[in-house]
Coordinates of C-alpha atoms and ligand atoms in Angstrom, one line a residue:
X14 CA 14.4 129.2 31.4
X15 CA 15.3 127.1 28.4
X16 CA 12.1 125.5 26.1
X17 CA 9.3 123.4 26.9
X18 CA 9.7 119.8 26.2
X19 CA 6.7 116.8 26.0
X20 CA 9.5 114.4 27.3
X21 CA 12.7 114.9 29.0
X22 CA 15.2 112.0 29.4
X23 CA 17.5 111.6 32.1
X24 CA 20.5 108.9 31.0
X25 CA 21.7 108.9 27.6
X26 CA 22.5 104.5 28.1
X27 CA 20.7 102.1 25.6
X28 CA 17.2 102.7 27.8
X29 CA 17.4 106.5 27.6
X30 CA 18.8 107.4 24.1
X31 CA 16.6 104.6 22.2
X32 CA 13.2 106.4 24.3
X33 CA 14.5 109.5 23.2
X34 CA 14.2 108.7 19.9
X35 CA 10.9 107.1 20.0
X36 CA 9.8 109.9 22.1
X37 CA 10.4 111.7 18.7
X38 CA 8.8 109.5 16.2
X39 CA 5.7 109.5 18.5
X40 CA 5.4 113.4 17.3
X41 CA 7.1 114.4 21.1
X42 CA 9.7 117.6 21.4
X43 CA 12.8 115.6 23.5
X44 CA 15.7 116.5 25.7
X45 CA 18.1 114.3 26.2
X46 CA 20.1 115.0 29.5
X47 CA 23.7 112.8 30.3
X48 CA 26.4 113.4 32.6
X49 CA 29.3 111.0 31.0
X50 CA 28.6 110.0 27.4
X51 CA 26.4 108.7 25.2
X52 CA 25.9 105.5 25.3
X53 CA 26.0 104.9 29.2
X54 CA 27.3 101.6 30.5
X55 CA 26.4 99.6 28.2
X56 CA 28.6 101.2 25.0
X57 CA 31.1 102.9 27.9
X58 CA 31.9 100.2 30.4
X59 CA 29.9 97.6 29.3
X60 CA 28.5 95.3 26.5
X61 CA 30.5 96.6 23.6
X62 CA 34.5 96.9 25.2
X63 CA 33.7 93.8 27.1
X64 CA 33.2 92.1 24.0
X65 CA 35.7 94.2 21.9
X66 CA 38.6 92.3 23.9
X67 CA 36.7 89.4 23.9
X68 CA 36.5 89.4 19.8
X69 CA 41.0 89.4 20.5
X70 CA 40.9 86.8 23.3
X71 CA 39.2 84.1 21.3
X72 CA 40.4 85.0 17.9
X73 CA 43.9 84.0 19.8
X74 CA 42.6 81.3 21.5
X75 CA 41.4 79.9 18.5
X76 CA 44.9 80.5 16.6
X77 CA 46.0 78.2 19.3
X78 CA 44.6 75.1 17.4
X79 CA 45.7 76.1 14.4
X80 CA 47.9 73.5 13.2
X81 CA 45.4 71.3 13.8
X82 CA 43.5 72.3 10.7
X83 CA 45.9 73.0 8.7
X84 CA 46.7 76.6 9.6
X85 CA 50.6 77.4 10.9
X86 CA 51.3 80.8 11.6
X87 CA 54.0 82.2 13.8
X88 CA 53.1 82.4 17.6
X89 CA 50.4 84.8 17.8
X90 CA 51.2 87.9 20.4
X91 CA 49.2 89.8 22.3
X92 CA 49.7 93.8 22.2
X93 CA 47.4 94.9 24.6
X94 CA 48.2 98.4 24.4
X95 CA 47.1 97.7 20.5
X96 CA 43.3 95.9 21.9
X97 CA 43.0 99.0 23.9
X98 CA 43.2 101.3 21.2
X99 CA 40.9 99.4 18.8
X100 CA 38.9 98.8 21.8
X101 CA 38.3 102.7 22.3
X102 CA 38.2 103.2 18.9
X103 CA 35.3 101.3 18.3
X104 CA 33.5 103.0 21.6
X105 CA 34.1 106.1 19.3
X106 CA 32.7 105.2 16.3
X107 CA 29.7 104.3 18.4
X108 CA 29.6 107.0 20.1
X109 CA 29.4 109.4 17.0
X110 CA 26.9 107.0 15.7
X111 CA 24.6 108.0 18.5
X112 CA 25.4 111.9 18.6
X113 CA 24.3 111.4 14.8
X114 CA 21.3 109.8 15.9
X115 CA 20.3 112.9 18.2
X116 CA 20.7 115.1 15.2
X117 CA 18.8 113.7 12.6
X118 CA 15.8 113.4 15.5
X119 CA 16.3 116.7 16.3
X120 CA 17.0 116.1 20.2
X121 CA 18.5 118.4 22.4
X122 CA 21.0 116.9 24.0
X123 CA 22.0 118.8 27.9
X124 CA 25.3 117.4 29.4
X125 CA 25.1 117.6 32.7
X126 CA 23.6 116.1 36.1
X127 CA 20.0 116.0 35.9
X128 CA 17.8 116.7 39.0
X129 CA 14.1 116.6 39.4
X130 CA 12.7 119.2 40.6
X131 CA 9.0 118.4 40.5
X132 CA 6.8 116.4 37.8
X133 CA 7.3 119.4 35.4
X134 CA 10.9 121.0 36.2
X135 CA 14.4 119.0 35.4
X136 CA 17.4 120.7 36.4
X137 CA 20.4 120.3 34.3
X138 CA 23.7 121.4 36.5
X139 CA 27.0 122.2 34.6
X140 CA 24.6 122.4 31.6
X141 CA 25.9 122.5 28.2
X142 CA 22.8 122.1 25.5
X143 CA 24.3 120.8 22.8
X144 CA 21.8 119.9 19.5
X145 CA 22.2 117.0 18.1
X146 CA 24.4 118.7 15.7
X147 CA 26.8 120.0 18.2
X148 CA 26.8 116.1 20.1
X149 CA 27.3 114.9 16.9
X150 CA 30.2 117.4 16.3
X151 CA 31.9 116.8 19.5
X152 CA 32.3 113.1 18.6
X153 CA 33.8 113.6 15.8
X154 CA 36.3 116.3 17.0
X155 CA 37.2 113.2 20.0
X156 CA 37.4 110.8 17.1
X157 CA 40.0 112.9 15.1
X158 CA 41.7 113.6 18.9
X159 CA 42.2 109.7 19.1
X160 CA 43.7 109.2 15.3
X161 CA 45.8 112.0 16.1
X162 CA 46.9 110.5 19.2
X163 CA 45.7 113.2 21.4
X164 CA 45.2 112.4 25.1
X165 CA 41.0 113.1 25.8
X166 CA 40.3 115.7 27.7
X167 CA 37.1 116.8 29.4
X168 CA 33.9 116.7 27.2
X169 CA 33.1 119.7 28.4
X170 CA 36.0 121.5 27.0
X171 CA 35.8 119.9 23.5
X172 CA 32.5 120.6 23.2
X173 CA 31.4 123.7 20.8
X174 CA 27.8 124.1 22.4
X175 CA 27.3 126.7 25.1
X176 CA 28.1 126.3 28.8
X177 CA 25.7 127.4 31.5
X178 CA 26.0 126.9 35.2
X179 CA 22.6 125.4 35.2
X180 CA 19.2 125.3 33.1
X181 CA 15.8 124.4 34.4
X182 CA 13.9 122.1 31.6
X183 CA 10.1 122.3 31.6
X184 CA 8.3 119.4 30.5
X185 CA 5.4 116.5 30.5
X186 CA 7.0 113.8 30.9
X187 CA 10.4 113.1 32.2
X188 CA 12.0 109.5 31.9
X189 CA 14.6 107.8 34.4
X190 CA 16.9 105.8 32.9
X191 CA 20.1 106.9 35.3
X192 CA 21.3 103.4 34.8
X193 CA 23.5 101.2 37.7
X194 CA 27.0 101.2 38.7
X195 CA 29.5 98.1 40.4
X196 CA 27.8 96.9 44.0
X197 CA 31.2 96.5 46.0
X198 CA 30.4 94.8 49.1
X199 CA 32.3 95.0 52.3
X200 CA 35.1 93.6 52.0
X201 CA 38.2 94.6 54.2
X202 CA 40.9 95.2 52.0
X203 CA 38.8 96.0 48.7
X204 CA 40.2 99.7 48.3
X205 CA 43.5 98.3 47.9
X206 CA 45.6 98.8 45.0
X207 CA 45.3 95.9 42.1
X208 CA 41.7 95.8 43.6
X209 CA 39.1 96.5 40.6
X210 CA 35.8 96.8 39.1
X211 CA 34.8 95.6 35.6
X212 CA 35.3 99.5 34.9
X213 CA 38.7 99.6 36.6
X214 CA 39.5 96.1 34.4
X215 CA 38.2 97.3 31.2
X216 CA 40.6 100.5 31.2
X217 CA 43.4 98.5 32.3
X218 CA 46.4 99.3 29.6
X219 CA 47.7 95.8 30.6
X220 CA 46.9 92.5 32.3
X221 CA 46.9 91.2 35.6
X222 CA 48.9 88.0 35.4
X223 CA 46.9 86.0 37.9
X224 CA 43.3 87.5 38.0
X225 CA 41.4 86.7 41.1
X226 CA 37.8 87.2 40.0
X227 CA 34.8 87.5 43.3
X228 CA 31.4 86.8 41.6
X229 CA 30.7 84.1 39.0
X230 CA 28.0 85.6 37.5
X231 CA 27.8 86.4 34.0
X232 CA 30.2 89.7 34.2
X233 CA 33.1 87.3 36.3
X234 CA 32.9 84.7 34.3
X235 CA 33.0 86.7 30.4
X236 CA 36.1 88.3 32.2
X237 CA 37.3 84.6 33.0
X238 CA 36.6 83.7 29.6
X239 CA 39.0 86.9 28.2
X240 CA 42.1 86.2 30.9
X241 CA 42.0 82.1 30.4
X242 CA 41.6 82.5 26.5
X243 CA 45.1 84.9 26.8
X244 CA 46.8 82.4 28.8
X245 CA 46.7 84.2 32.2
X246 CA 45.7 82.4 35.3
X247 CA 42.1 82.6 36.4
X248 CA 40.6 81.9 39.7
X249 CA 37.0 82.5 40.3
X250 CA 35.3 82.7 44.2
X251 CA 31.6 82.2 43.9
X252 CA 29.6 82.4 47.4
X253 CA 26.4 80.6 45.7
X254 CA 26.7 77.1 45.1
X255 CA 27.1 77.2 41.8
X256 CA 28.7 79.8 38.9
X257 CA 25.8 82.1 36.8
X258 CA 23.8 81.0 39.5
X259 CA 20.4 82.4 37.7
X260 CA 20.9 80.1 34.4
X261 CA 20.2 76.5 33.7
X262 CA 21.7 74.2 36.0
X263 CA 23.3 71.9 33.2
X264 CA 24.5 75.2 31.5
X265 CA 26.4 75.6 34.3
X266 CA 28.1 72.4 34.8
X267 CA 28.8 72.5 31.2
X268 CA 30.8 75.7 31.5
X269 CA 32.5 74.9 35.0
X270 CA 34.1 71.4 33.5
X271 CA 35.5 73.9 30.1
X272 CA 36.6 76.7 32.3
X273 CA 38.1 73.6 34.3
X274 CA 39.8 72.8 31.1
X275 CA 41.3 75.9 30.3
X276 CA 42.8 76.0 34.3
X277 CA 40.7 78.4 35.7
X278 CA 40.5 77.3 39.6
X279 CA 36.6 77.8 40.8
X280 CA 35.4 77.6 43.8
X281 CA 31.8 77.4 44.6
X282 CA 29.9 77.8 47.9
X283 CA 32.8 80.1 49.1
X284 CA 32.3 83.2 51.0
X285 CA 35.3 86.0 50.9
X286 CA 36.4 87.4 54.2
X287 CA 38.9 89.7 53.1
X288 CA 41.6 90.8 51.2
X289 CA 45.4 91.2 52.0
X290 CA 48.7 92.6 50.9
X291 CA 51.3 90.4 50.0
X292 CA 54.4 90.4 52.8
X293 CA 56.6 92.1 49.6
X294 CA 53.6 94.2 49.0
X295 CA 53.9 93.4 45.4
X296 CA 51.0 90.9 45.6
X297 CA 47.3 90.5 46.8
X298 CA 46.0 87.6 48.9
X299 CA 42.1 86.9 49.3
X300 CA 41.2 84.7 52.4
X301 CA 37.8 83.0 51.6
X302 CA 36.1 80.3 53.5
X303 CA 34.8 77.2 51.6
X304 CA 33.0 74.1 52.9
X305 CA 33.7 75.6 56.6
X306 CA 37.4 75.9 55.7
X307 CA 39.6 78.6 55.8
X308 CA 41.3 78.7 52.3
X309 CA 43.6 81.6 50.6
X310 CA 44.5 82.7 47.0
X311 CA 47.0 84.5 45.3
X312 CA 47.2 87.4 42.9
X313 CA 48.6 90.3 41.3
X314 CA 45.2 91.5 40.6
X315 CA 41.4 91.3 42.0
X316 CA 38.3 91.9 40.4
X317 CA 35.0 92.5 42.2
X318 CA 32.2 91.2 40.1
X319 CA 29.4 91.2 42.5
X320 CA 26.8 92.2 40.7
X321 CA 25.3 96.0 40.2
X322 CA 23.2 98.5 42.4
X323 CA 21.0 101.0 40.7
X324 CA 22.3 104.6 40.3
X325 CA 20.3 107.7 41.6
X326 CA 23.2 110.2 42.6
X327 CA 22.1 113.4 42.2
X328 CA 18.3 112.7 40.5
X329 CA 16.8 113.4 44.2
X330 CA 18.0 116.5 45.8
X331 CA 17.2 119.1 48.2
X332 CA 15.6 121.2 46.0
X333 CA 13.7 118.4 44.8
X334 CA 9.5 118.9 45.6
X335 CA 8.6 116.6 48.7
X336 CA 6.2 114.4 46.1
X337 CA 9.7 113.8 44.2
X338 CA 11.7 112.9 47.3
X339 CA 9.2 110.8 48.2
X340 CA 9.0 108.5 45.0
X341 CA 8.8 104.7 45.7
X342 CA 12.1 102.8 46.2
X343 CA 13.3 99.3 47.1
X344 CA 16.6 99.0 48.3
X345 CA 17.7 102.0 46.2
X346 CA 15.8 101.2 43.2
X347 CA 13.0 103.1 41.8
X348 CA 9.9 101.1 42.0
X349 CA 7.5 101.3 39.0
X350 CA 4.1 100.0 37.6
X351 CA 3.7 97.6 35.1
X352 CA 3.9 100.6 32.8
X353 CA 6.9 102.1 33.6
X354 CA 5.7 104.3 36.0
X355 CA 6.5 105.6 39.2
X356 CA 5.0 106.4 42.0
X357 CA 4.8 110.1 40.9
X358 CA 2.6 110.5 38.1
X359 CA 4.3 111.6 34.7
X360 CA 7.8 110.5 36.3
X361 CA 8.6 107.1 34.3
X362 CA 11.9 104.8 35.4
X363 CA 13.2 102.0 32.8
X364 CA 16.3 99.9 32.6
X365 CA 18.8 99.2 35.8
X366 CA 17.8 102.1 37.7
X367 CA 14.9 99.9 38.4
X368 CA 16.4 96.5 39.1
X369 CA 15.4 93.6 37.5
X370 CA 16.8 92.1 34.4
X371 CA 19.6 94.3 34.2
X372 CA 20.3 93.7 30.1
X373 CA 20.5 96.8 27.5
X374 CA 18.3 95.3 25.2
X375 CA 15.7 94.8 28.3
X376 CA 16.5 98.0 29.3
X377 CA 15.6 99.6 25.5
X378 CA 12.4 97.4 25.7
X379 CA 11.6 98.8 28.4
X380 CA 12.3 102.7 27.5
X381 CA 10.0 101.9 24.0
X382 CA 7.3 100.9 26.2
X383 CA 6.9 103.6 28.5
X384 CA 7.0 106.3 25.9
X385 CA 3.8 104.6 24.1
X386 CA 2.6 104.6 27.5
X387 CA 3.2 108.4 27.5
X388 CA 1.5 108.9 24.4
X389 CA -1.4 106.7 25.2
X390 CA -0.9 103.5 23.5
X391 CA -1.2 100.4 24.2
X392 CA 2.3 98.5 24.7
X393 CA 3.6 96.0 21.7
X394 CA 6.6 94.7 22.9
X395 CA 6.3 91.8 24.9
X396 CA 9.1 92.8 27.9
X397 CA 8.1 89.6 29.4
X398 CA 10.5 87.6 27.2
X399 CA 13.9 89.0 27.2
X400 CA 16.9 86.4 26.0
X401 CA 20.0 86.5 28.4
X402 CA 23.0 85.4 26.9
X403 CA 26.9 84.3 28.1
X404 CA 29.9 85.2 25.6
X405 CA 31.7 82.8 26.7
X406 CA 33.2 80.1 24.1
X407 CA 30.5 78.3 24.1
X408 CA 28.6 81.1 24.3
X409 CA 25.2 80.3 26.0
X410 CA 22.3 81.8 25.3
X411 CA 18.6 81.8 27.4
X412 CA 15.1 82.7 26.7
X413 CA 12.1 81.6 28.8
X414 CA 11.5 79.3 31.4
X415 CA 14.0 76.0 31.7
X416 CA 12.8 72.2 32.9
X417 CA 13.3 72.7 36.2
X418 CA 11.5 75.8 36.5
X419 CA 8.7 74.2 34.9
X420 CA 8.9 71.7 37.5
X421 CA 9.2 73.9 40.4
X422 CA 6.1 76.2 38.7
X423 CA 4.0 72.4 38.1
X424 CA 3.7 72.7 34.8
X425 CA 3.7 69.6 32.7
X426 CA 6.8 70.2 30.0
X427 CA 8.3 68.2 27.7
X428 CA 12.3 69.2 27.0
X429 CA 13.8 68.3 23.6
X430 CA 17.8 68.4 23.4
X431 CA 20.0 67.8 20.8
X432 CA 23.6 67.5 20.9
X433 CA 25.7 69.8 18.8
X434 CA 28.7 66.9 18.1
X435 CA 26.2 65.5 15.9
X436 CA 26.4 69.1 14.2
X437 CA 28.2 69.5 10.3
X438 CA 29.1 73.4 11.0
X439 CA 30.2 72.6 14.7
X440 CA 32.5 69.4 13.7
X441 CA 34.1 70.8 10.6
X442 CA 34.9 74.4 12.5
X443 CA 36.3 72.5 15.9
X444 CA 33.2 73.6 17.8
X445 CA 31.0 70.9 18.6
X446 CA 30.8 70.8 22.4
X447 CA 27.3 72.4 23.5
X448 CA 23.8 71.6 22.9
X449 CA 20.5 73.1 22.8
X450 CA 17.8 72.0 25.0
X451 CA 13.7 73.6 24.2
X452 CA 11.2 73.4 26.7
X453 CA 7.4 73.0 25.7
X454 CA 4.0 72.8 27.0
X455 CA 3.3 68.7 26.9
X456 CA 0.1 69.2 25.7
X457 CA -0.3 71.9 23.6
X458 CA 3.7 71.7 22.1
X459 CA 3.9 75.6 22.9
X460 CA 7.4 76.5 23.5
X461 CA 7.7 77.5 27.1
X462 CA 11.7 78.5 26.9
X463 CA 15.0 77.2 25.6
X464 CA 18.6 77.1 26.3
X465 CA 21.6 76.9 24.1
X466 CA 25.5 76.5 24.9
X467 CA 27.1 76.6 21.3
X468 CA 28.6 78.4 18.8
X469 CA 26.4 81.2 17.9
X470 CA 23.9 80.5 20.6
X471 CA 23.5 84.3 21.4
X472 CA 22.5 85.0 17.6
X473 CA 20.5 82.0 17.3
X474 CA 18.9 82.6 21.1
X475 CA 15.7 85.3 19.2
X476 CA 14.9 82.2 17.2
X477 CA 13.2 81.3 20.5
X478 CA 12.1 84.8 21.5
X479 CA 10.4 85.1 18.2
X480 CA 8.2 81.6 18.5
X481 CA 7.8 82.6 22.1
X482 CA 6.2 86.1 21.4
X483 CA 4.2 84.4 18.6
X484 CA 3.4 81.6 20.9
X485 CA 4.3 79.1 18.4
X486 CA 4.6 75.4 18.7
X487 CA 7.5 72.6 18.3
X488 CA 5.7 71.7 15.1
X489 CA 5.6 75.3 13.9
X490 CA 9.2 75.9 14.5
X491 CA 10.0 72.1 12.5
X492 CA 7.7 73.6 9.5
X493 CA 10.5 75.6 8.6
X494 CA 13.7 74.5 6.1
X495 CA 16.7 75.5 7.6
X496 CA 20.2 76.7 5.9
X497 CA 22.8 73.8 5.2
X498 CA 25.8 73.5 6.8
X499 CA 24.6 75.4 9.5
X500 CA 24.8 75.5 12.9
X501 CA 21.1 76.9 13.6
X502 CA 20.3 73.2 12.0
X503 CA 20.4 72.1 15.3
X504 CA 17.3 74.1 16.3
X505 CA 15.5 71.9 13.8
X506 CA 16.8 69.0 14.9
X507 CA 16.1 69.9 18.8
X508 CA 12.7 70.8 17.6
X509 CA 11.9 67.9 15.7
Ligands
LIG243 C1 31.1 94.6 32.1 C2 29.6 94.6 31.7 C3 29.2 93.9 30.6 C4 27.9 93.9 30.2 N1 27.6 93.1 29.1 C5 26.3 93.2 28.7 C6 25.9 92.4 27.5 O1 26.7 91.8 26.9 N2 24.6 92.5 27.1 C7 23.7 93.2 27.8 O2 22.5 93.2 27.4 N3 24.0 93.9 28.9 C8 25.3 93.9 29.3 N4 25.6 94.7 30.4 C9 24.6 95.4 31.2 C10 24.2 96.7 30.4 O3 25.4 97.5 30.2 C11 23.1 97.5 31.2 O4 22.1 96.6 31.5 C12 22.6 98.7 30.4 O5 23.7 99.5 30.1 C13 21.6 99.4 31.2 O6 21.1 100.5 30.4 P1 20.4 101.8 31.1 O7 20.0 102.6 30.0 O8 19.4 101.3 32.1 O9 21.6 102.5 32.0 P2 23.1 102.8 31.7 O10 23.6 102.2 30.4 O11 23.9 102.6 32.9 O12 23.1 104.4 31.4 C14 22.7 105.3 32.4 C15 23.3 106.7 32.0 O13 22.7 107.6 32.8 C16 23.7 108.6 33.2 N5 23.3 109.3 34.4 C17 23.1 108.7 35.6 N6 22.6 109.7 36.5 C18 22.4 110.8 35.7 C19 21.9 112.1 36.1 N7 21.4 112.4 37.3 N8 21.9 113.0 35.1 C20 22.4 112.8 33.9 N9 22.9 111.5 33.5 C21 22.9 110.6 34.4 C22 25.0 107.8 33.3 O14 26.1 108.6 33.2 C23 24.8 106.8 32.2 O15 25.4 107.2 31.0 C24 27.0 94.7 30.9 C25 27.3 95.5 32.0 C26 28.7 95.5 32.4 C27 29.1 96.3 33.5

């Protein structure tokens, strides 16, 4: 029987680690429990290598134009196996940054799968406890692996803390935050070979050089973004009637026409029926049906982006008590109050696991919230407003409620937009396509939501978060001077 903790964690991704650690400064004793690495999705297979590549795809893309500013340099190549590295490299630096993290907080950190047992009891199977210290060790040791070119091998093996076929934690408090993994419908053909996930794409040593991509949600179309900005061929199969299909309307119009422009083939309203080998079996076709016609593409390579299903394997076992087994669920999500927590009292759930908004910085929100729940505060962060943001080039970046949902909700808005052409920073850097549109209360001015598309939207986006959490008018936000040349200038302006 290892020691009693006031909170265990189960999950080391963005909602898990970052509750550890406030679990900590709340005065707590914390155990940190994770079957992959620290980090989870979001610093693994997520946020950070997505946008690692992405950093190389537009830095070329941009190289492109070039000459047009004065700038000639010889043609530009591509070495993926080079993006990889620096790609994995930076996961690793990360990584270590967390494991330090654990240290200096003093959490013990269990790698393993973590089962509940009851409200009190988490097991940890394939335990290894390792202290921060020994975390923090083990990222290092796989950082010097790397620059020594090393091939990784199993964390378990590298790691210095002990191994133990299993440990039963005692606790609390124990935290969910086991995170999602890629929904793959049913689709005949989807186990073939060339067929991938964003997790399958991401470790890809090279590139596909026609990339089919089935979803065009935010995940399909930031991989559209990184193939079209490379020069590969891009076709994208929506089933909704329009691509990111939860954003503002005019947002996605806007991005449609540029994807357009960069030939990437979309098709919206079209439903995927299955996919084929080529006759030379070097090839993959995807029969879809659009507008009640039976169409076909062609590929070397397909990636499933439909969207993500919350992960509970192994948390709920046999052994678990019958209270446990019997938590709340919707469609495989763990159902919680509006403070985090479940149906079984002193079990909290935050982050993907639970559905929702399915963002890490939602999900960290969340994981901060229920621990002051825990400890018998009153929340402070408003989770209600959480920015959602596109890197695609324009990146595009949301927060709130947009016109038309103030018009379906019957709420008299006013909408203020402002063009970014008109934009200093976005003419004399070549970026002055996009705009930024605020929505506000028609009589009172309070800003309801906004929506950007424009260099630097997803910085500027918590401009809007921060007068929204303030509840802060048009005239309040104008009340400010703003930095010149900028291109947050145009938030004045929209404001104004
Ligand atoms: C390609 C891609 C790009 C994305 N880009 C962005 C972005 O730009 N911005 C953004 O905000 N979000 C982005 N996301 C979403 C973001 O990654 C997730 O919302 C976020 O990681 C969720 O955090 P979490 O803590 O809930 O779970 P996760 O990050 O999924 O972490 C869960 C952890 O729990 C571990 N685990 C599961 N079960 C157990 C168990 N029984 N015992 C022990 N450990 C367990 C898993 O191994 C995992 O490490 C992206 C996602 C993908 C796939």
């Amino acid at each position: 029987m290892a020691d009693k903790f006031d909170l265990v964690v189960i999950g080391a991704g963005p909602g898990g680690y970052e509750a550890a650690i406030e679990g900590v400064q709340k005065g707590m004793k914390v155990a940190l429990v994770e079957k992959r690495e620290l980090g989870g999705t979001c610093l693994n297979r997520g946020c950070i290598p997505t946008k690692t590549i992405l950093h190389t795809a537009e830095l070329y893309h941009e190289l492109q134009s070039g000459p047009s500013i004065g700038l000639t340099a010889r043609e530009p190549v591509v070495d993926m196996e080079m993006v990889q590295k620096r790609k994995d490299e930076v996961l690793e630096q990360l990584r270590k940054g967390i494991a330090s993290l654990m240290k200096t907080n003093k959490i013990s950190v269990y790698c393993g799968t973590g089962t509940i047992l009851d409200r009190e009891h988490v097991k940890v199977a394939s335990a290894e406890e390792k202290s921060g210290e020994k975390a923090e060790e083990k990222a290092e040791e796989k950082a010097e692996e790397k620059a020594e070119g090393k091939a990784g091998g199993n964390s378990e093996e590298q790691s210095g803390g002990q191994k133990q076929d299993q440990v039963v934690l005692e606790t609390s408090h124990i935290l969910i935050a086991t995170g999602s993994v890629p929904a793959c419908p049913p689709i005949p053909g989807s186990s073939l070979p060339g067929v991938v996930t964003s997790d399958g794409l991401l470790d890809k040593k090279d590139m596909f050089e026609h990339l089919i991509i089935i979803g065009g949600g935010v995940i399909g179309m930031e991989f559209a973004s990184v193939y079209s900005s490379l020069g590969h061929g891009v076709t994208v199969i929506e089933a909704l009637d329009r691509i990111l299909p939860t954003m503002d309307k005019e947002i996605a119009q806007n991005l449609k026409m540029i994807m357009k422009k960069r030939n990437v083939d979309i098709h919206t309203g079209a439903k995927v029926e299955e996919i084929l080998q080529t006759e030379d079996g070097a090839g993959l076709i995807c029969r879809y049906v659009e507008k009640d016609k039976p169409c076909e593409a062609r590929a070397d390579g397909i990636l499933i982006a439909a969207g993500r299903r919350a992960y509970t394997g192994g948390l709920i076992t046999d052994e678990s008590s019958q209270e446990v087994k019997d938590m709340a669920m919707e469609r495989g999500r763990i159902v919680t109050d509006e403070k985090y927590e479940t149906s079984v009292p002193g079990i909290y759930a935050v982050g993907d696991v639970t559905g929702g908004i399915q963002l890490a910085h939602a999900a960290t929100a969340q994981g901060r919230s229920a621990v002051a729940h825990m400890a018998g505060e009153d929340m402070v962060i408003r989770t209600d407003i959480v920015p959602s943001c596109v890197y695609t080039n324009p990146e595009i970046g949301c927060v709130g409620i947009s016109a038309d949902e103030a018009k379906a909700r019957g709420m008299e808005a006013v909408t203020k937009k402002y063009i970014m052409s008109a934009n200093g920073k976005s003419i004399l850097s070549q970026q002055e396509r996009g705009f930024i549109k605020v929505v506000a209360d028609s009589g009172s001015h309070r800003i309801l939501g906004a929506q950007m598309m424009c260099a630097r939207a997803t910085d500027m986006i918590s401009q809007f978060a921060v007068a929204m959490a303030n509840e802060l008018t048009l005239e309040d936000m104008a009340k400010v001077i703003f930095p010149h040349p900028t291109f947050s200038e145009g938030i004045l302006e929209a404001v104004r």
